XYZ file of C-alpha atoms in Angstrom:
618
model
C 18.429 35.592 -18.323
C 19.245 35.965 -14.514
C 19.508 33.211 -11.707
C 18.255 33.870 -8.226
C 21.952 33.814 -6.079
C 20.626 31.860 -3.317
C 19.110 29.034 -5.666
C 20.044 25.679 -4.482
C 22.250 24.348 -7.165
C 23.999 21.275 -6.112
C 20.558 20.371 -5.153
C 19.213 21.113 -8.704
C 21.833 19.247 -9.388
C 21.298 16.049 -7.918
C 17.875 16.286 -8.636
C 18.233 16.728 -12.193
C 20.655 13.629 -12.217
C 18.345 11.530 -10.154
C 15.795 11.554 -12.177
C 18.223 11.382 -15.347
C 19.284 7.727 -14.130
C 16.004 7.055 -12.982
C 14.199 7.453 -16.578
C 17.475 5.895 -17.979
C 17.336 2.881 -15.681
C 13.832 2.349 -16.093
C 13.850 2.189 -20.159
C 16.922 -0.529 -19.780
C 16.225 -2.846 -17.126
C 12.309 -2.677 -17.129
C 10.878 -1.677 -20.216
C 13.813 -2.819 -22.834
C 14.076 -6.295 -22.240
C 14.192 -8.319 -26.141
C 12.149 -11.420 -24.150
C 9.557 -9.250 -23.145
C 9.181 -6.428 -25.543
C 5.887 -5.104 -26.169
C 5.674 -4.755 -30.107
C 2.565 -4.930 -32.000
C -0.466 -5.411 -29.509
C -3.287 -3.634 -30.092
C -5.363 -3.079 -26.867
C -8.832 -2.662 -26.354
C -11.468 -1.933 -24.279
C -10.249 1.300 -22.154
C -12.451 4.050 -22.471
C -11.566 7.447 -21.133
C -14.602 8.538 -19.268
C -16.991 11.324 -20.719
C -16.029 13.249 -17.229
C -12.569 13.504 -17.327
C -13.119 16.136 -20.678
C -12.725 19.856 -19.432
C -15.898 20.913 -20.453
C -17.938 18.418 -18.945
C -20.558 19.840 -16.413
C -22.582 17.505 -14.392
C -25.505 17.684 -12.250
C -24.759 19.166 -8.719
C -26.513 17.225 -6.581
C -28.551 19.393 -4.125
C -28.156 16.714 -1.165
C -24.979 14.904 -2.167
C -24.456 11.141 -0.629
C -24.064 7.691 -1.979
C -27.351 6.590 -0.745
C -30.244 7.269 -3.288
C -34.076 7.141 -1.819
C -35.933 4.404 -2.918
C -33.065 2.452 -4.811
C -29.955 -0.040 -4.247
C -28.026 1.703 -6.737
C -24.474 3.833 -5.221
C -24.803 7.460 -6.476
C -21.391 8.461 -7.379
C -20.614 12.136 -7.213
C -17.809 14.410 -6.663
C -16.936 15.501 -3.071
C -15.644 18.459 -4.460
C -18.115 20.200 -6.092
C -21.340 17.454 -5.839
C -21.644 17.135 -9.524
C -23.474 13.082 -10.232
C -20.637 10.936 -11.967
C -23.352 8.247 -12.370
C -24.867 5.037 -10.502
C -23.262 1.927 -9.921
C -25.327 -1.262 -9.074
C -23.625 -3.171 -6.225
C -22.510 -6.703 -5.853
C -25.037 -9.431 -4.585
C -24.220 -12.567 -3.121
C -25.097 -14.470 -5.700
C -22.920 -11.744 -8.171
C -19.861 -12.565 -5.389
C -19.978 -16.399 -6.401
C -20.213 -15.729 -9.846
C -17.052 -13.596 -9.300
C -14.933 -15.704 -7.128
C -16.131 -18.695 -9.092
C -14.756 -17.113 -12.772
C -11.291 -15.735 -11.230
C -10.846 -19.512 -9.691
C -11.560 -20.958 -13.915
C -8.989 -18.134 -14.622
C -6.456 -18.690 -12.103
C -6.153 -22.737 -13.208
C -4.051 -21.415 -16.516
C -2.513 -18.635 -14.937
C -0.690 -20.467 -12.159
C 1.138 -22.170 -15.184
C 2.535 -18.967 -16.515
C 6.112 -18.287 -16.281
C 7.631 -14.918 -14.567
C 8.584 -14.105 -17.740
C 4.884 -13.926 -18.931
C 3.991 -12.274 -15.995
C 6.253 -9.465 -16.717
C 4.880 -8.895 -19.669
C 1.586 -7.931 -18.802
C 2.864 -5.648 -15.778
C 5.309 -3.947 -17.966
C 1.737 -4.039 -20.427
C 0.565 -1.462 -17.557
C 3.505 0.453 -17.704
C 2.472 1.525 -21.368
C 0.308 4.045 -22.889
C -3.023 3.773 -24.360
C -3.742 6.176 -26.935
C -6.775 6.692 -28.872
C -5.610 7.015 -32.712
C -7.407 10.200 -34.565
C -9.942 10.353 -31.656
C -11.739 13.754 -30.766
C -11.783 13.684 -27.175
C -15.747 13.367 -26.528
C -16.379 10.836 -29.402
C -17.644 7.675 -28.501
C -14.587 5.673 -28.429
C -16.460 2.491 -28.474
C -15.468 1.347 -31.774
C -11.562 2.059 -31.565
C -8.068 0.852 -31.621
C -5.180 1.386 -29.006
C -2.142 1.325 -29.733
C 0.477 0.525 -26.760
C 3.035 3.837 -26.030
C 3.632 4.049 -22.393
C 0.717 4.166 -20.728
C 1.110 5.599 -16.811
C 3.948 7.742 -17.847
C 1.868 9.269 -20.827
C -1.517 8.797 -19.417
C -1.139 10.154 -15.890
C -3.426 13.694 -16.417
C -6.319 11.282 -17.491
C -5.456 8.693 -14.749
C -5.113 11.763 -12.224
C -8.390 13.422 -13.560
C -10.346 10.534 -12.797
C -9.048 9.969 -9.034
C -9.779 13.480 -8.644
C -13.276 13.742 -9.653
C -13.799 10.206 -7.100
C -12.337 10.922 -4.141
C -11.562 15.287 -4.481
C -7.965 15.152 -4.334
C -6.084 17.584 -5.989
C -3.736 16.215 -9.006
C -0.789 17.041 -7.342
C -1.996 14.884 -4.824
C -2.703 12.294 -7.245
C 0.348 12.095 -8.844
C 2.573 11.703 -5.668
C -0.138 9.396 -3.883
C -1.458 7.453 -6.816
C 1.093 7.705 -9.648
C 4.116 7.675 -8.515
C 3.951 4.654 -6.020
C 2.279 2.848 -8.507
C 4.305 3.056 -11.064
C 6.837 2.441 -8.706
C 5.616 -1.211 -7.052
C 5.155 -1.952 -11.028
C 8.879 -1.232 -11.584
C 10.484 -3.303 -8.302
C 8.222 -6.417 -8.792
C 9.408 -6.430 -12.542
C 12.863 -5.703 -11.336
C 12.808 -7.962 -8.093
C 9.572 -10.129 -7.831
C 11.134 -13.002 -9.726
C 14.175 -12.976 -7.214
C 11.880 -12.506 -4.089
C 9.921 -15.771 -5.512
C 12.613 -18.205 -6.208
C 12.757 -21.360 -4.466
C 15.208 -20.641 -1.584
C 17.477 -23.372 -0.704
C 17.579 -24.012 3.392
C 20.662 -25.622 5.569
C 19.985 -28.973 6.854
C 21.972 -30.595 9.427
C 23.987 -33.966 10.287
C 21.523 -36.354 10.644
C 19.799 -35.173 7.619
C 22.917 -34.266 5.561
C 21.859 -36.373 2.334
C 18.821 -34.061 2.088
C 18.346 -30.999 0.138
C 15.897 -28.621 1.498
C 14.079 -25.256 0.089
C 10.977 -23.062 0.508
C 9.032 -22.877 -3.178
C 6.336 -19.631 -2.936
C 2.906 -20.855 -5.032
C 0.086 -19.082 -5.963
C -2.587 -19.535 -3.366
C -5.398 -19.590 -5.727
C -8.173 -16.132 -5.573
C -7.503 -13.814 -3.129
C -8.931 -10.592 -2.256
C -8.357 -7.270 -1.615
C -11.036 -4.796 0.372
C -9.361 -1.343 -0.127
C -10.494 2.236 1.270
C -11.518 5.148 -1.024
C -8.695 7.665 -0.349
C -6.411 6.381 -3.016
C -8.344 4.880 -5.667
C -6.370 4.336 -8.596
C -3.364 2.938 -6.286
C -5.520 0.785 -3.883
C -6.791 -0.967 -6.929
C -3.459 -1.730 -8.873
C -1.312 -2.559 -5.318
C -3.375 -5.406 -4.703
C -3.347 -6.491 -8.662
C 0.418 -6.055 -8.992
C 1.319 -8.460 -6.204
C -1.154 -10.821 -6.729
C -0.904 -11.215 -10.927
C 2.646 -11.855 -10.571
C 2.199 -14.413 -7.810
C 0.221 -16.576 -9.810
C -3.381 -15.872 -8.263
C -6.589 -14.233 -9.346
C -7.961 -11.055 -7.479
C -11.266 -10.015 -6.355
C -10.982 -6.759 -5.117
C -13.516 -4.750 -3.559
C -13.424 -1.274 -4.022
C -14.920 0.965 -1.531
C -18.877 2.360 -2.358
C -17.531 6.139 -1.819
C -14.975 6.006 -4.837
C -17.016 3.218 -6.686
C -17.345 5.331 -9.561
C -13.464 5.041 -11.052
C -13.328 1.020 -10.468
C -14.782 0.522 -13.674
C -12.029 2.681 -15.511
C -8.975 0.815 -13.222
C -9.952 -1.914 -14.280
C -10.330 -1.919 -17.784
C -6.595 -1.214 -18.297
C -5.901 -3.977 -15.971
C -7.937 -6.242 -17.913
C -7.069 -4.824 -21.670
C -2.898 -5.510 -20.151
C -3.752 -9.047 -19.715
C -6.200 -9.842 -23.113
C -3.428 -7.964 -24.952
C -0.982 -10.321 -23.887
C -3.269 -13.385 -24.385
C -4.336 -14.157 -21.251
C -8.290 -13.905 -19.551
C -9.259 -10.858 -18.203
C -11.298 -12.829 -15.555
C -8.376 -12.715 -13.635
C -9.165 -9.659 -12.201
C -13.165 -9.306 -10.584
C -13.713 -6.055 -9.239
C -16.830 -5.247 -7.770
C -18.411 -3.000 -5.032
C -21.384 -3.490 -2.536
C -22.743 -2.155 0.453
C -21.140 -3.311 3.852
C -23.843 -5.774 4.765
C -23.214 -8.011 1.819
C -19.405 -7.406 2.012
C -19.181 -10.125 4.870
C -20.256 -12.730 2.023
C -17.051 -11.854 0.639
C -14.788 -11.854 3.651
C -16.137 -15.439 4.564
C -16.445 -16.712 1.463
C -14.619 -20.345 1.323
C -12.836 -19.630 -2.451
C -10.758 -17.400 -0.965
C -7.186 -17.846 0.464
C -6.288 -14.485 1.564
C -7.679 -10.978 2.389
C -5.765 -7.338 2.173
C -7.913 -5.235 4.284
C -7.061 -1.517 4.244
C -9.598 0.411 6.487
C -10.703 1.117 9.964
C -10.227 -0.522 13.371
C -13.889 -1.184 13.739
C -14.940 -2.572 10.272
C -11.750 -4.413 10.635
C -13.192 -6.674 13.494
C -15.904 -7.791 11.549
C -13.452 -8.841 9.006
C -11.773 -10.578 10.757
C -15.187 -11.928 12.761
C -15.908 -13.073 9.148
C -12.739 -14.353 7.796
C -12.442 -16.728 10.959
C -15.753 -18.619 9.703
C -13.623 -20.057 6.941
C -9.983 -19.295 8.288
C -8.977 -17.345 5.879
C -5.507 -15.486 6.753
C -5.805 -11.481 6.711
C -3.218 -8.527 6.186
C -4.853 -5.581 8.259
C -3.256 -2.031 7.543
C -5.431 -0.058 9.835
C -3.813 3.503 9.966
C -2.421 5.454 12.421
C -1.682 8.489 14.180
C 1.858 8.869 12.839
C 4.144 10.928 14.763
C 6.872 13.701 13.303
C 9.383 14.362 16.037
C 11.441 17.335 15.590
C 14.837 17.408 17.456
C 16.415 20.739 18.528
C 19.685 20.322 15.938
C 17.222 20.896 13.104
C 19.425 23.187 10.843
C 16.667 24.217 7.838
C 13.492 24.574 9.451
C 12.327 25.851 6.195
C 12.905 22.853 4.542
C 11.247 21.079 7.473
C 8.088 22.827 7.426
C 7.993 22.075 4.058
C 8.264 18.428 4.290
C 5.727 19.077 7.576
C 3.089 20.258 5.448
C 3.171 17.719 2.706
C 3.055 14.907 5.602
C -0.064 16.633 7.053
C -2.117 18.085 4.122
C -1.462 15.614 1.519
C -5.061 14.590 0.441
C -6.697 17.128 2.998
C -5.007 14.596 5.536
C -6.663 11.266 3.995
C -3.465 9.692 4.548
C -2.979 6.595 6.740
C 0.705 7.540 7.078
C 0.007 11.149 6.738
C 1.569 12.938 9.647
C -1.349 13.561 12.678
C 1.376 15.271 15.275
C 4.100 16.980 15.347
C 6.507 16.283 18.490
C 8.881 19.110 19.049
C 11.901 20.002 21.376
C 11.372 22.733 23.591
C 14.364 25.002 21.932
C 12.576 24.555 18.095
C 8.873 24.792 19.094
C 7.947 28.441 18.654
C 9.577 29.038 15.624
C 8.180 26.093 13.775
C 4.982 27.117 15.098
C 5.403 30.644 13.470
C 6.254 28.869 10.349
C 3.674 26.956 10.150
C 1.257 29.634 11.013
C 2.169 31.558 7.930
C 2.004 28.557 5.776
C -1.490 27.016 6.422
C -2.988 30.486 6.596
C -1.968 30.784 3.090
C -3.570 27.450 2.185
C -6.066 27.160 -0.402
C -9.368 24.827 -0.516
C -11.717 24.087 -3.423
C -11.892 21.876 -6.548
C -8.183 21.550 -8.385
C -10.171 20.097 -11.439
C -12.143 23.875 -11.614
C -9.557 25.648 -10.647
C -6.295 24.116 -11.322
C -4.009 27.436 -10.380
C -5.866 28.436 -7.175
C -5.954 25.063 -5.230
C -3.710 23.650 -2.272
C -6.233 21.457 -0.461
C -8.499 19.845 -1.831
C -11.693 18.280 -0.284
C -12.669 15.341 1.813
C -14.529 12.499 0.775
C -17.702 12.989 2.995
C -18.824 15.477 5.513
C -19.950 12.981 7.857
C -16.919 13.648 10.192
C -17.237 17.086 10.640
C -18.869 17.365 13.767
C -16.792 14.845 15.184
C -13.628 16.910 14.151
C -15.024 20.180 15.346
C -15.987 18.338 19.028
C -12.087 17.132 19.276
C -11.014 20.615 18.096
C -13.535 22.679 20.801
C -12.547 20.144 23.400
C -9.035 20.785 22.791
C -9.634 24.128 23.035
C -10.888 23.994 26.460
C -8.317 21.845 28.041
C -5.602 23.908 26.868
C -4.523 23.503 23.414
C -4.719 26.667 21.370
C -6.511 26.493 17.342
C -4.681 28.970 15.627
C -5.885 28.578 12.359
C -9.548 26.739 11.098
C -11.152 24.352 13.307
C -14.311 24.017 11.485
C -16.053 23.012 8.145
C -15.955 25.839 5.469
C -18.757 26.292 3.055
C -17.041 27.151 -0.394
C -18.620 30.116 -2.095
C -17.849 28.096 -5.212
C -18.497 24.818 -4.582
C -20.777 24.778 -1.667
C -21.926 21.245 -2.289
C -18.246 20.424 -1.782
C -17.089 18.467 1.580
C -14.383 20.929 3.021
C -12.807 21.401 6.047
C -10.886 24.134 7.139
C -6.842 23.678 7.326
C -6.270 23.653 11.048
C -3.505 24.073 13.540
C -3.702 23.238 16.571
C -0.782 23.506 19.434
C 0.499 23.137 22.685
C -1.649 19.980 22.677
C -1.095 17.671 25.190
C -1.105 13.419 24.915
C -3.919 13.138 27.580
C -6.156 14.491 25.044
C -8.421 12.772 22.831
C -7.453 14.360 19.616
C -3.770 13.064 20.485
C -4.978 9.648 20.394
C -7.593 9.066 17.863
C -6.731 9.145 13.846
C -8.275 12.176 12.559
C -7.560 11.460 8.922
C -8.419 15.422 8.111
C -6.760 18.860 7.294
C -5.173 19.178 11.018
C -1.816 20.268 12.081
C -1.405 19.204 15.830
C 2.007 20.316 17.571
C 3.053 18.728 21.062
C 6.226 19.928 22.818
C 8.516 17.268 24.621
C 10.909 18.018 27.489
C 13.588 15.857 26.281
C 14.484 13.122 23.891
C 13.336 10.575 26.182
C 9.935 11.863 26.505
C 9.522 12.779 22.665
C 9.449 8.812 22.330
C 7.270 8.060 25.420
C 4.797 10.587 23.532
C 4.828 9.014 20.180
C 3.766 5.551 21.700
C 1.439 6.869 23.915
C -1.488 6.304 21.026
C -3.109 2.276 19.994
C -1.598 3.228 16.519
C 1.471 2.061 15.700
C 1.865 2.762 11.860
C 4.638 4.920 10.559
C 7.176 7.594 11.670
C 9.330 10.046 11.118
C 12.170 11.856 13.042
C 14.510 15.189 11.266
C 17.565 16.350 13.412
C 21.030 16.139 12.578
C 22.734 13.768 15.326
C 22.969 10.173 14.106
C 22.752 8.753 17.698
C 19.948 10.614 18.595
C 17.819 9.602 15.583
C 19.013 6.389 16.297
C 17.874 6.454 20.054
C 14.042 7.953 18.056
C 14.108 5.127 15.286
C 15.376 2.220 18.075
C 12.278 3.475 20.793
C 9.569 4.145 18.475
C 6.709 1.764 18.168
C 6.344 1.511 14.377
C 6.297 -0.383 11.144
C 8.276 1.608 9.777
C 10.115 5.286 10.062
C 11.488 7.684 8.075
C 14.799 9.380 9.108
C 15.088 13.275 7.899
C 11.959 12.837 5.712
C 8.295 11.512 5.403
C 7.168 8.613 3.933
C 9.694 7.311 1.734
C 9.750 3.805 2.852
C 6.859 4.328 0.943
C 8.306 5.295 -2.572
C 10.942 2.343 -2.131
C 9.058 -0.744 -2.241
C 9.925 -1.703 1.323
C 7.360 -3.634 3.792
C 4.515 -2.017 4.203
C 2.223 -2.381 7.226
C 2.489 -1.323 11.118
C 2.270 -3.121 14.709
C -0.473 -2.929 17.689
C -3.682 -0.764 16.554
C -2.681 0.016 13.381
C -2.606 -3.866 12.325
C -0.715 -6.667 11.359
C 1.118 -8.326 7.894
C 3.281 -6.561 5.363
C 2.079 -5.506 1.581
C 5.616 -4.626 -0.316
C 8.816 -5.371 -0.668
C 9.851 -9.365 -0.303
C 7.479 -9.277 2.531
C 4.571 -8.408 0.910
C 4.741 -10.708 -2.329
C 5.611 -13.812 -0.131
C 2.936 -13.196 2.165
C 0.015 -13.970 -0.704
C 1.958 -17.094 -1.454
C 1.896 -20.433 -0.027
C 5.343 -21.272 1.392
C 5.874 -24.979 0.603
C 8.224 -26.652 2.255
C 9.919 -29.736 0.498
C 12.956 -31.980 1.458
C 14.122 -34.351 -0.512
C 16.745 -36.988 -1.158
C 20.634 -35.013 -2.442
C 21.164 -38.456 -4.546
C 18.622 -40.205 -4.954
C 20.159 -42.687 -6.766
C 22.602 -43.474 -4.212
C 21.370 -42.546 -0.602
C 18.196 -42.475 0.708
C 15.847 -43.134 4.280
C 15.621 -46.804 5.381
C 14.351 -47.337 8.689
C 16.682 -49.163 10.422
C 15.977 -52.756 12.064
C 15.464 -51.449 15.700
C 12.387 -49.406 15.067
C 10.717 -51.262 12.219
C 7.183 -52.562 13.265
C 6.476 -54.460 15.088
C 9.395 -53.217 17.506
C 11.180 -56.126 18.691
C 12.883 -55.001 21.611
C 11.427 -51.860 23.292
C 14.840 -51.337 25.364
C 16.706 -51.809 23.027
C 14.896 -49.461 20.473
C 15.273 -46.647 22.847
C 19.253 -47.281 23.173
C 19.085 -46.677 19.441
C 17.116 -43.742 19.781
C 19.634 -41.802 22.211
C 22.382 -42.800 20.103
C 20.859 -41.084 17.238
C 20.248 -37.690 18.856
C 23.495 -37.628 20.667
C 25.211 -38.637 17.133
C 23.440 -35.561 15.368
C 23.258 -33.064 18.791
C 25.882 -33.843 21.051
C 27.766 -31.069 21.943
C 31.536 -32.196 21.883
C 32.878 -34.733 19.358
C 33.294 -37.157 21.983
C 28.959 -37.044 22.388
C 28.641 -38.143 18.865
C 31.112 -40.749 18.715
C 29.188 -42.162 21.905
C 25.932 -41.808 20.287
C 27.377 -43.326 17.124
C 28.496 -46.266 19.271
C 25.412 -46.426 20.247
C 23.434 -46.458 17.313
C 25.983 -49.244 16.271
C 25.625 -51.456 18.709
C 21.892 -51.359 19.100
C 21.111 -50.918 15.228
């Protein structure tokens, strides 16, 4: 057996070790812990869906769209192909208050669980549910689970099922559901305890008997309204964060990937009734956006994680302010990649280029949307590029699992938009070198598909350098100099994520330093992403943080107490001068000044004046 020569072997190397101590790290500090080991539960109520079995074939709808004439119901179907998954009923009003109302009963009992409890059912998720002796299309109504580890042994069915909602490819999945999933279940495991602890706070002279700290308490039912282009992980982020805080979750799930709720859900729920706790804790539901308001004003609820679009996210906000209910908006962006000249693998680049752009067919809110060069490494990564998206492929990964790059977009309803930028592009300038229009698959022709596009020498004066396309597009923009590379990337409302590849540390630190983002990425894309660090962005693109300390603290209500350091010995007396009724107004405020020179002054000889002072007129 024969080795390529030029294979990359120390970074084999280090690849192969990282995910050695990875696995290894993850079995003893997460999942190996005697106080919290998962022995013995039997788990119920997960059903893998009919669908997700190869030889399922549904009905292709001839007209595909979540609206059904003559009926309330959501028609679920798969973008990528238009085969009916089934009909979900949406949430009422009245079903809304039944929901909030059961996650508040819930939440009473849960707030009084330790971390250590709360541990258990996230590391719960972290295992495997396995049907025992189960043909794959039986009804599995009727069986036992045993727990094996679930997200690492389950992902192909976990995968299969964001696939056939949303059209994704499982490659996709697995990076953009998966992985970052299992990855927020590992840190708050890990960390969330630490992040949570009661943090002690200085005090100062005056108040040097007292002991002060910040204690972060469960805020009661909060909710999450999430956006369809990551299903399975927009429906356990939320759940994570908010389970191990101490609160109940109503999360509404978007009506375009309604259709795999049902499924997340049930192994949230079947994690917590394993571990003897209610599975009313969690209240998923769906509706259409004129009842979602009821939800977003709705007086149970302490919090709301929006993830969606600028517009809808005014009404939420409209709506949240009738009961003032605090929001975290993460409103995506229009994330820009600048590429310095001292680039020294352009290769490797484009690579990490193409993931940042065509990742979901571009359904990424920190997908890349432009590509900011330097004039001396333009044309050749254009040339690259060119070669790479013209070997792209589009269609359903789920039919045809060897044959599929791309896969397909959640609705066609954008197309004609995206063409109009592309055309009007076109004629100011910019040159489409690739795509630029919907494709009709000879396959799936019901599917929603748009071409992989690229689009350069585009300039920032034009509208498709300013608006989030969220699609299949490759825009390059060339920059003068340094200086006008970062004048470029703020020249949009968004201000989400970045990223910046060259090889002079005070250069990408001049980039990172003058970029107007949440968050950046130095030599790669995204991976703020993939280590549990604050996520959220700044002007258009929102405001709060989901992630990291941030994140967890931000669902929490920050108490502030003070109290007495010995309590047996010292404590507050108000002192004779300014006990009512004040008997002496002068003589009062002499006391007063004493006191704040005494704990402010600035030299010694201040505070032994104000101390004379307090003396004297005490």
């Amino acid at each position: 057996m024969t080795f390529p020569a030029d294979l990359p072997w120390l970074e084999v190397f280090i690849f192969v070790l990282s995910i050695t101590l990875v696995f290894t790290v993850l079995n003893y500090t997460v999942l190996s812990n005697d106080d919290e080991r998962l022995s013995g539960f039997k788990l119920r109520g997960i059903y893998v869906p009919e669908q997700c079995n190869p030889d399922w074939q549904g009905e292709v709808l001839l007209e595909p769209s979540i609206k059904t004439p003559g009926s309330s119901a959501i028609q679920c179907y798969c973008p990528a192909n238009g085969r009916l998954l089934g009909l979900v009923n949406p949430a009422t009003p009245d079903g809304i208050d039944r929901a909030v109302a059961k996650a508040q009963k819930a939440q009473i009992a849960w707030a009084k669980t330790t971390y250590k409890q709360r541990r258990k059912v996230l590391k719960t998720l972290l295992l495997y549910v396995k049907p025992i002796g189960a043909n794959f299309a039986r009804n599995q109504s009727n069986e036992s689970y045993f727990l094996s580890r679930y997200v690492l042994n389950n992902q192909d069915t976990i995968a299969t099922v964001a696939c056939l909602d949303s059209g994704k490819t499982k490659i996709d999945a697995s990076l953009g559901e998966i992985l970052v999933t299992v990855e927020k279940l590992k840190w708050t495991i890990q960390y969330g305890e630490k992040a949570l602890k009661a943090q002690k706070r200085p005090t100062n002279f005056l108040m040097i008997y007292k002991i002060n700290e910040i204690r972060w308490e469960p805020l009661g039912v909060v909710a999450a309204c999430v956006s369809w282009n990551y299903p399975f992980h927009n429906f356990m982020g939320p759940l994570i964060s908010t389970l191990f805080t101490g609160s109940a979750l109503v999360l509404k799930a978007s009506e375009f990937t309604a259709w795999s709720t049902d499924y997340f859900a049930s192994i949230a729920r079947a994690a917590l009734t394993s571990c003897g706790h209610s599975p009313n804790l969690i209240q998923p539901l769906v509706c259409w956006p004129e009842t979602a308001s009821h939800l977003t004003s709705h007086p149970g609820i302490s919090h709301i994680t929006f993830i969606g679009s600028r517009p809808i996210a005014h009404h939420v906000a409209l709506s949240a302010a009738r009961s003032l209910t605090p929001l975290c908006l993460e409103l995506g962006g229009k994330d820009p990649a600048i590429i310095l000249d001292d680039v020294k693998n352009l290769d490797k680049i484009s690579s990490i280029l193409m993931r940042g752009i065509f990742q979901s067919a571009g359904q990424n809110c920190i997908g890349i949307e432009r590509i900011i060069c330097l004039p001396h490494i333009y044309h050749p990564l254009v040339a690259i590029l060119e070669t790479q998206i013209k070997a792209l492929r589009v269609g359903s990964a789920l039919d045809d699992p060897d044959d599929v790059d791309v896969g397909s977009m959640i609705s066609d309803s954008r197309f004609t938009h995206l063409e109009k930028l592309i055309a009007e592009a076109s004629a100011e300038g910019a040159r489409c070198l690739w795509g630029g229009s919907r494709y009709k698959h000879p396959k799936y022709p019901k599917g929603h598909y748009f071409q992989p596009t690229l689009l350069v020498d585009v300039r920032s004066s034009m509208r498709i350098a300013k608006e989030e396309l969220f699609a299949p597009v490759c825009v390059l923009m060339r920059a003068a100099s340094l200086e006008r590379a970062v004048e470029m990337a703020n020249s949009t409302p968004y201000a989400l994520g970045a990223s910046v590849f060259g090889t002079n540390s005070k250069n990408l630190e001049k980039i990172v330093a003058g970029v107007k983002a949440g968050m950046v990425s130095v030599n790669d894309f995204a991976v703020y992403y993939a280590v549990s660090l604050p996520f959220g962005g700044v002007k258009g693109s929102g405001y709060g943080r989901f992630g990291g300390d941030e994140g967890l603290r931000s669902i929490c209500n920050p108490k502030a107490v003070c109290q007495d350091r010995f309590p047996s010995w010292i404590s507050t007396s108000i002192p004779p001068a300014l006990n009512y009724p004040i008997k002496g107004a002068a003589r009062a405020w002499q006391f007063c000044e004493g006191v704040v020179e005494l704990g402010y002054g600035l030299d010694w000889w201040s505070r032994v004046g104000g101390l004379w002072r307090v003396v004297k007129n005490g």
